[in-house]
């Protein structure tokens, strides 16, 4: 019972007792960012489990591979670590008895790994797969992460398609991506109203759609949340200032127009 509680559930027969110590050592090493040691110990745990697919160990190891990839200085090491991470997450997702929270975590980590490798299309599909999963209160943060990441993907799509001589159809598609991105950020804020990136993303979407007055409250909240953490958000300050400037210009133009007709 103790092993089942400590290691977490998985698929099939519980892991052998000899998996327990390397698993815990791996998690402790990951906690102090010693990812090489963590991967080594988690690999021992996976191998010791034998026929049991130790899903939690695979998820922990894949997460370590992802973190090593994002800090790698050479492209070969980065790509190999991303490949290893994807293999671990895909293996977990193939398991038929996977718990819903394990599936959600695997999809989130897989999506982040695909994004890190530049595969936006498959990353979007991975994040989208989380939206319909029924998650308890302690695991709903996976859905928040999915909405946040989908919001940024769609926002970048909208920004990336902007050009001076776009057709009416292109403009409609671009505005639809802004709207869909804003919807994902809004749904993320329904889960956590103090999520900094969702406030920033929604503010940028509103600003990009010409709704600077509405954008200001979300951008201001992003800035205040970042400063409360002691880590100012330059992007938040930039868009807050930009939206404020455009709103001031609009007010000034309104008064000039009003004065013109009132004498």
mmCIF file of C-alpha atoms in Angstrom:
data_model
loop_
_atom_site.group_PDB
_atom_site.id
_atom_site.type_symbol
_atom_site.label_atom_id
_atom_site.label_comp_id
_atom_site.label_asym_id
_atom_site.label_seq_id
_atom_site.Cartn_x
_atom_site.Cartn_y
_atom_site.Cartn_z
ATOM 1 C CA UNK A 1 0.000 0.000 0.000
ATOM 2 C CA UNK A 2 2.818 2.400 0.909
ATOM 3 C CA UNK A 3 4.551 1.782 -2.414
ATOM 4 C CA UNK A 4 1.330 2.343 -4.325
ATOM 5 C CA UNK A 5 0.741 5.631 -2.514
ATOM 6 C CA UNK A 6 4.308 6.890 -2.880
ATOM 7 C CA UNK A 7 4.952 5.904 -6.467
ATOM 8 C CA UNK A 8 1.505 6.579 -7.790
ATOM 9 C CA UNK A 9 -0.717 4.242 -9.812
ATOM 10 C CA UNK A 10 0.242 2.911 -13.199
ATOM 11 C CA UNK A 11 -0.712 0.118 -15.556
ATOM 12 C CA UNK A 12 -0.811 -3.561 -14.802
ATOM 13 C CA UNK A 13 0.978 -5.159 -11.856
ATOM 14 C CA UNK A 14 2.570 -2.665 -9.386
ATOM 15 C CA UNK A 15 6.297 -2.035 -9.878
ATOM 16 C CA UNK A 16 8.790 -4.231 -8.071
ATOM 17 C CA UNK A 17 10.057 -2.902 -4.710
ATOM 18 C CA UNK A 18 13.536 -2.345 -6.190
ATOM 19 C CA UNK A 19 12.026 0.425 -8.372
ATOM 20 C CA UNK A 20 11.145 2.515 -5.333
ATOM 21 C CA UNK A 21 14.581 3.797 -4.229
ATOM 22 C CA UNK A 22 15.891 4.892 -7.661
ATOM 23 C CA UNK A 23 12.526 6.515 -8.376
ATOM 24 C CA UNK A 24 12.728 8.620 -5.215
ATOM 25 C CA UNK A 25 16.410 9.418 -5.833
ATOM 26 C CA UNK A 26 15.514 10.495 -9.356
ATOM 27 C CA UNK A 27 12.752 12.797 -8.163
ATOM 28 C CA UNK A 28 15.041 14.341 -5.543
ATOM 29 C CA UNK A 29 17.747 14.953 -8.147
ATOM 30 C CA UNK A 30 15.196 16.563 -10.458
ATOM 31 C CA UNK A 31 14.081 18.771 -7.568
ATOM 32 C CA UNK A 32 17.590 20.288 -7.349
ATOM 33 C CA UNK A 33 17.871 20.464 -11.174
ATOM 34 C CA UNK A 34 20.448 17.682 -11.430
ATOM 35 C CA UNK A 35 18.712 16.277 -14.466
ATOM 36 C CA UNK A 36 21.486 13.932 -15.591
ATOM 37 C CA UNK A 37 21.420 12.100 -12.256
ATOM 38 C CA UNK A 38 17.618 12.168 -12.260
ATOM 39 C CA UNK A 39 17.445 10.548 -15.696
ATOM 40 C CA UNK A 40 19.963 7.888 -14.665
ATOM 41 C CA UNK A 41 18.022 6.956 -11.518
ATOM 42 C CA UNK A 42 14.612 7.068 -13.204
ATOM 43 C CA UNK A 43 15.957 4.790 -15.954
ATOM 44 C CA UNK A 44 16.953 2.270 -13.278
ATOM 45 C CA UNK A 45 13.443 2.512 -11.822
ATOM 46 C CA UNK A 46 11.906 1.916 -15.247
ATOM 47 C CA UNK A 47 14.162 -1.069 -15.938
ATOM 48 C CA UNK A 48 13.617 -2.595 -12.490
ATOM 49 C CA UNK A 49 9.860 -2.432 -12.991
ATOM 50 C CA UNK A 50 10.282 -5.107 -15.704
ATOM 51 C CA UNK A 51 6.938 -5.872 -17.379
ATOM 52 C CA UNK A 52 5.158 -3.113 -15.475
ATOM 53 C CA UNK A 53 4.950 0.173 -17.391
ATOM 54 C CA UNK A 54 5.998 2.601 -14.670
ATOM 55 C CA UNK A 55 4.094 5.588 -16.102
ATOM 56 C CA UNK A 56 5.032 8.067 -13.369
ATOM 57 C CA UNK A 57 8.739 7.323 -13.811
ATOM 58 C CA UNK A 58 8.431 7.768 -17.587
ATOM 59 C CA UNK A 59 6.675 11.104 -17.086
ATOM 60 C CA UNK A 60 9.326 12.300 -14.633
ATOM 61 C CA UNK A 61 12.142 11.205 -16.927
ATOM 62 C CA UNK A 62 10.545 12.774 -19.992
ATOM 63 C CA UNK A 63 10.164 16.037 -18.086
ATOM 64 C CA UNK A 64 13.884 15.930 -17.234
ATOM 65 C CA UNK A 65 14.773 15.308 -20.883
ATOM 66 C CA UNK A 66 12.647 18.324 -21.860
ATOM 67 C CA UNK A 67 14.329 20.567 -19.294
ATOM 68 C CA UNK A 68 17.765 19.416 -20.412
ATOM 69 C CA UNK A 69 16.808 20.153 -24.019
ATOM 70 C CA UNK A 70 15.720 23.716 -23.260
ATOM 71 C CA UNK A 71 19.068 24.467 -21.589
ATOM 72 C CA UNK A 72 21.261 22.603 -24.106
ATOM 73 C CA UNK A 73 23.881 24.756 -25.832
ATOM 74 C CA UNK A 74 24.341 22.617 -28.955
ATOM 75 C CA UNK A 75 21.593 21.615 -31.351
ATOM 76 C CA UNK A 76 22.493 17.909 -31.475
ATOM 77 C CA UNK A 77 22.107 17.481 -27.700
ATOM 78 C CA UNK A 78 18.922 19.534 -27.752
ATOM 79 C CA UNK A 79 17.322 17.461 -30.505
ATOM 80 C CA UNK A 80 18.317 14.152 -28.894
ATOM 81 C CA UNK A 81 16.815 15.175 -25.555
ATOM 82 C CA UNK A 82 13.607 16.327 -27.256
ATOM 83 C CA UNK A 83 13.441 12.992 -29.086
ATOM 84 C CA UNK A 84 13.916 11.074 -25.833
ATOM 85 C CA UNK A 85 11.227 13.144 -24.119
ATOM 86 C CA UNK A 86 8.704 12.548 -26.902
ATOM 87 C CA UNK A 87 9.382 8.797 -26.772
ATOM 88 C CA UNK A 88 8.653 8.698 -23.029
ATOM 89 C CA UNK A 89 5.434 10.711 -23.348
ATOM 90 C CA UNK A 90 4.206 8.711 -26.346
ATOM 91 C CA UNK A 91 4.863 5.453 -24.488
ATOM 92 C CA UNK A 92 2.757 6.646 -21.552
ATOM 93 C CA UNK A 93 -0.073 7.775 -23.831
ATOM 94 C CA UNK A 94 -0.257 4.308 -25.434
ATOM 95 C CA UNK A 95 -1.121 2.666 -22.115
ATOM 96 C CA UNK A 96 -4.756 1.454 -22.015
ATOM 97 C CA UNK A 97 -5.245 1.829 -18.237
ATOM 98 C CA UNK A 98 -3.846 5.341 -17.948
ATOM 99 C CA UNK A 99 -5.366 7.559 -15.274
ATOM 100 C CA UNK A 100 -6.925 10.790 -16.553
ATOM 101 C CA UNK A 101 -4.502 13.026 -14.649
ATOM 102 C CA UNK A 102 -1.568 11.029 -16.063
ATOM 103 C CA UNK A 103 -2.974 11.422 -19.559
ATOM 104 C CA UNK A 104 -3.407 15.169 -19.064
ATOM 105 C CA UNK A 105 0.140 15.565 -17.764
ATOM 106 C CA UNK A 106 1.564 13.495 -20.621
ATOM 107 C CA UNK A 107 -0.335 15.588 -23.200
ATOM 108 C CA UNK A 108 0.832 18.868 -21.638
ATOM 109 C CA UNK A 109 4.470 17.765 -21.562
ATOM 110 C CA UNK A 110 4.242 16.296 -25.063
ATOM 111 C CA UNK A 111 2.785 19.552 -26.355
ATOM 112 C CA UNK A 112 5.554 21.606 -24.745
ATOM 113 C CA UNK A 113 8.192 19.284 -26.190
ATOM 114 C CA UNK A 114 6.699 19.543 -29.682
ATOM 115 C CA UNK A 115 6.616 23.324 -29.388
ATOM 116 C CA UNK A 116 10.256 23.358 -28.305
ATOM 117 C CA UNK A 117 11.043 21.364 -31.443
ATOM 118 C CA UNK A 118 9.074 23.741 -33.674
ATOM 119 C CA UNK A 119 6.223 21.310 -34.405
ATOM 120 C CA UNK A 120 3.351 23.712 -33.745
ATOM 121 C CA UNK A 121 0.670 21.674 -35.561
ATOM 122 C CA UNK A 122 1.110 18.515 -33.463
ATOM 123 C CA UNK A 123 1.634 20.580 -30.297
ATOM 124 C CA UNK A 124 -1.738 22.257 -30.863
ATOM 125 C CA UNK A 125 -3.376 18.849 -31.295
ATOM 126 C CA UNK A 126 -1.757 17.603 -28.072
ATOM 127 C CA UNK A 127 -2.977 20.571 -26.020
ATOM 128 C CA UNK A 128 -6.425 20.330 -27.600
ATOM 129 C CA UNK A 129 -6.643 16.730 -26.388
ATOM 130 C CA UNK A 130 -6.647 17.922 -22.771
ATOM 131 C CA UNK A 131 -9.686 20.186 -23.036
ATOM 132 C CA UNK A 132 -12.293 17.417 -22.892
ATOM 133 C CA UNK A 133 -10.686 15.402 -20.078
ATOM 134 C CA UNK A 134 -12.652 15.380 -16.822
ATOM 135 C CA UNK A 135 -10.170 16.490 -14.165
ATOM 136 C CA UNK A 136 -10.531 16.960 -10.422
ATOM 137 C CA UNK A 137 -9.746 20.243 -8.610
ATOM 138 C CA UNK A 138 -6.139 19.215 -7.921
ATOM 139 C CA UNK A 139 -5.478 18.465 -11.604
ATOM 140 C CA UNK A 140 -7.425 21.254 -13.331
ATOM 141 C CA UNK A 141 -4.163 23.192 -13.758
ATOM 142 C CA UNK A 142 -3.440 20.918 -16.736
ATOM 143 C CA UNK A 143 -6.495 22.344 -18.488
ATOM 144 C CA UNK A 144 -5.320 25.844 -17.574
ATOM 145 C CA UNK A 145 -1.941 25.098 -19.173
ATOM 146 C CA UNK A 146 -3.662 23.792 -22.292
ATOM 147 C CA UNK A 147 -5.816 26.912 -22.681
ATOM 148 C CA UNK A 148 -2.801 29.162 -22.112
ATOM 149 C CA UNK A 149 -0.621 27.368 -24.661
ATOM 150 C CA UNK A 150 -3.424 27.178 -27.242
ATOM 151 C CA UNK A 151 -4.018 30.881 -26.724
ATOM 152 C CA UNK A 152 -0.398 31.717 -27.517
ATOM 153 C CA UNK A 153 -0.330 29.387 -30.530
ATOM 154 C CA UNK A 154 -3.414 31.031 -32.037
ATOM 155 C CA UNK A 155 -2.203 34.523 -31.131
ATOM 156 C CA UNK A 156 1.091 33.930 -32.925
ATOM 157 C CA UNK A 157 -0.814 32.532 -35.910
ATOM 158 C CA UNK A 158 -2.865 35.722 -36.091
ATOM 159 C CA UNK A 159 0.165 37.977 -35.742
ATOM 160 C CA UNK A 160 2.199 35.943 -38.222
ATOM 161 C CA UNK A 161 -0.358 36.254 -41.024
ATOM 162 C CA UNK A 162 -0.671 40.059 -40.876
ATOM 163 C CA UNK A 163 0.490 41.853 -44.026
ATOM 164 C CA UNK A 164 -0.207 45.271 -45.619
ATOM 165 C CA UNK A 165 -2.212 43.991 -48.598
ATOM 166 C CA UNK A 166 -4.156 41.094 -47.116
ATOM 167 C CA UNK A 167 -7.387 39.970 -48.744
ATOM 168 C CA UNK A 168 -10.777 40.144 -47.049
ATOM 169 C CA UNK A 169 -10.643 36.388 -46.463
ATOM 170 C CA UNK A 170 -7.188 36.661 -44.872
ATOM 171 C CA UNK A 171 -8.387 39.467 -42.609
ATOM 172 C CA UNK A 172 -11.388 37.365 -41.504
ATOM 173 C CA UNK A 173 -9.115 34.386 -40.748
ATOM 174 C CA UNK A 174 -6.657 36.559 -38.838
ATOM 175 C CA UNK A 175 -9.383 38.144 -36.734
ATOM 176 C CA UNK A 176 -10.881 34.702 -36.086
ATOM 177 C CA UNK A 177 -7.535 33.496 -34.721
ATOM 178 C CA UNK A 178 -7.388 36.551 -32.446
ATOM 179 C CA UNK A 179 -10.921 35.767 -31.253
ATOM 180 C CA UNK A 180 -10.140 32.084 -30.655
ATOM 181 C CA UNK A 181 -6.912 32.946 -28.840
ATOM 182 C CA UNK A 182 -8.796 35.390 -26.630
ATOM 183 C CA UNK A 183 -11.382 32.710 -25.864
ATOM 184 C CA UNK A 184 -8.685 30.300 -24.660
ATOM 185 C CA UNK A 185 -7.103 32.969 -22.452
ATOM 186 C CA UNK A 186 -10.551 33.801 -21.050
ATOM 187 C CA UNK A 187 -11.222 30.143 -20.244
ATOM 188 C CA UNK A 188 -7.844 29.967 -18.533
ATOM 189 C CA UNK A 189 -8.773 32.981 -16.409
ATOM 190 C CA UNK A 190 -12.015 31.252 -15.406
ATOM 191 C CA UNK A 191 -9.796 28.636 -13.770
ATOM 192 C CA UNK A 192 -7.337 31.129 -12.268
ATOM 193 C CA UNK A 193 -8.070 34.856 -12.537
ATOM 194 C CA UNK A 194 -4.513 35.617 -11.378
ATOM 195 C CA UNK A 195 -2.731 33.695 -14.127
ATOM 196 C CA UNK A 196 -0.208 36.238 -15.406
ATOM 197 C CA UNK A 197 0.236 34.948 -18.972
ATOM 198 C CA UNK A 198 -3.500 34.578 -19.575
ATOM 199 C CA UNK A 199 -4.045 38.187 -18.470
ATOM 200 C CA UNK A 200 -1.256 39.285 -20.800
ATOM 201 C CA UNK A 201 -2.523 37.184 -23.700
ATOM 202 C CA UNK A 202 -6.108 38.379 -23.377
ATOM 203 C CA UNK A 203 -4.910 41.970 -23.126
ATOM 204 C CA UNK A 204 -2.846 41.614 -26.307
ATOM 205 C CA UNK A 205 -5.790 40.027 -28.137
ATOM 206 C CA UNK A 206 -8.136 42.838 -27.111
ATOM 207 C CA UNK A 207 -5.557 45.456 -28.104
ATOM 208 C CA UNK A 208 -5.014 43.734 -31.471
ATOM 209 C CA UNK A 209 -8.768 43.789 -32.071
ATOM 210 C CA UNK A 210 -8.929 47.533 -31.375
ATOM 211 C CA UNK A 211 -10.472 47.199 -27.903
ATOM 212 C CA UNK A 212 -7.807 49.107 -25.981
ATOM 213 C CA UNK A 213 -10.136 50.264 -23.220
ATOM 214 C CA UNK A 214 -10.988 46.663 -22.339
ATOM 215 C CA UNK A 215 -7.372 45.559 -22.839
ATOM 216 C CA UNK A 216 -6.005 47.941 -20.212
ATOM 217 C CA UNK A 217 -7.485 46.146 -17.206
ATOM 218 C CA UNK A 218 -5.951 42.796 -18.187
ATOM 219 C CA UNK A 219 -2.589 44.304 -19.101
ATOM 220 C CA UNK A 220 -2.521 46.296 -15.855
ATOM 221 C CA UNK A 221 -3.249 43.123 -13.902
ATOM 222 C CA UNK A 222 -0.437 41.285 -15.695
ATOM 223 C CA UNK A 223 1.990 44.075 -14.783
ATOM 224 C CA UNK A 224 0.884 44.179 -11.135
ATOM 225 C CA UNK A 225 1.068 40.376 -10.773
ATOM 226 C CA UNK A 226 4.581 40.339 -12.219
ATOM 227 C CA UNK A 227 5.782 43.131 -9.944
ATOM 228 C CA UNK A 228 4.237 41.418 -6.910
ATOM 229 C CA UNK A 229 6.426 38.399 -7.731
ATOM 230 C CA UNK A 230 9.464 40.651 -8.000
ATOM 231 C CA UNK A 231 9.896 39.783 -11.703
ATOM 232 C CA UNK A 232 8.688 42.678 -13.911
ATOM 233 C CA UNK A 233 7.136 41.636 -17.223
ATOM 234 C CA UNK A 234 8.624 43.825 -20.027
ATOM 235 C CA UNK A 235 6.098 42.575 -22.565
ATOM 236 C CA UNK A 236 3.253 43.434 -20.223
ATOM 237 C CA UNK A 237 4.597 46.966 -19.690
ATOM 238 C CA UNK A 238 5.051 47.428 -23.448
ATOM 239 C CA UNK A 239 1.500 46.470 -24.391
ATOM 240 C CA UNK A 240 0.025 48.344 -21.435
ATOM 241 C CA UNK A 241 1.806 51.527 -22.561
ATOM 242 C CA UNK A 242 0.819 50.919 -26.186
ATOM 243 C CA UNK A 243 -2.859 50.397 -25.390
ATOM 244 C CA UNK A 244 -2.854 53.419 -23.087
ATOM 245 C CA UNK A 245 -1.219 55.598 -25.754
ATOM 246 C CA UNK A 246 -3.762 54.597 -28.403
ATOM 247 C CA UNK A 247 -6.643 55.167 -26.009
ATOM 248 C CA UNK A 248 -5.329 58.646 -25.139
ATOM 249 C CA UNK A 249 -5.023 59.437 -28.842
ATOM 250 C CA UNK A 250 -8.597 58.294 -29.401
ATOM 251 C CA UNK A 251 -9.867 60.495 -26.564
ATOM 252 C CA UNK A 252 -7.897 63.456 -27.904
ATOM 253 C CA UNK A 253 -9.320 62.965 -31.396
ATOM 254 C CA UNK A 254 -12.823 62.757 -29.941
ATOM 255 C CA UNK A 255 -12.402 66.101 -28.150
ATOM 256 C CA UNK A 256 -10.926 67.730 -31.257
ATOM 257 C CA UNK A 257 -13.860 66.454 -33.293
ATOM 258 C CA UNK A 258 -16.299 67.657 -30.627
ATOM 259 C CA UNK A 259 -14.686 71.141 -30.476
ATOM 260 C CA UNK A 260 -14.866 71.391 -34.262
ATOM 261 C CA UNK A 261 -18.648 71.109 -34.211
ATOM 262 C CA UNK A 262 -19.371 73.001 -31.019
ATOM 263 C CA UNK A 263 -17.216 75.995 -31.876
#
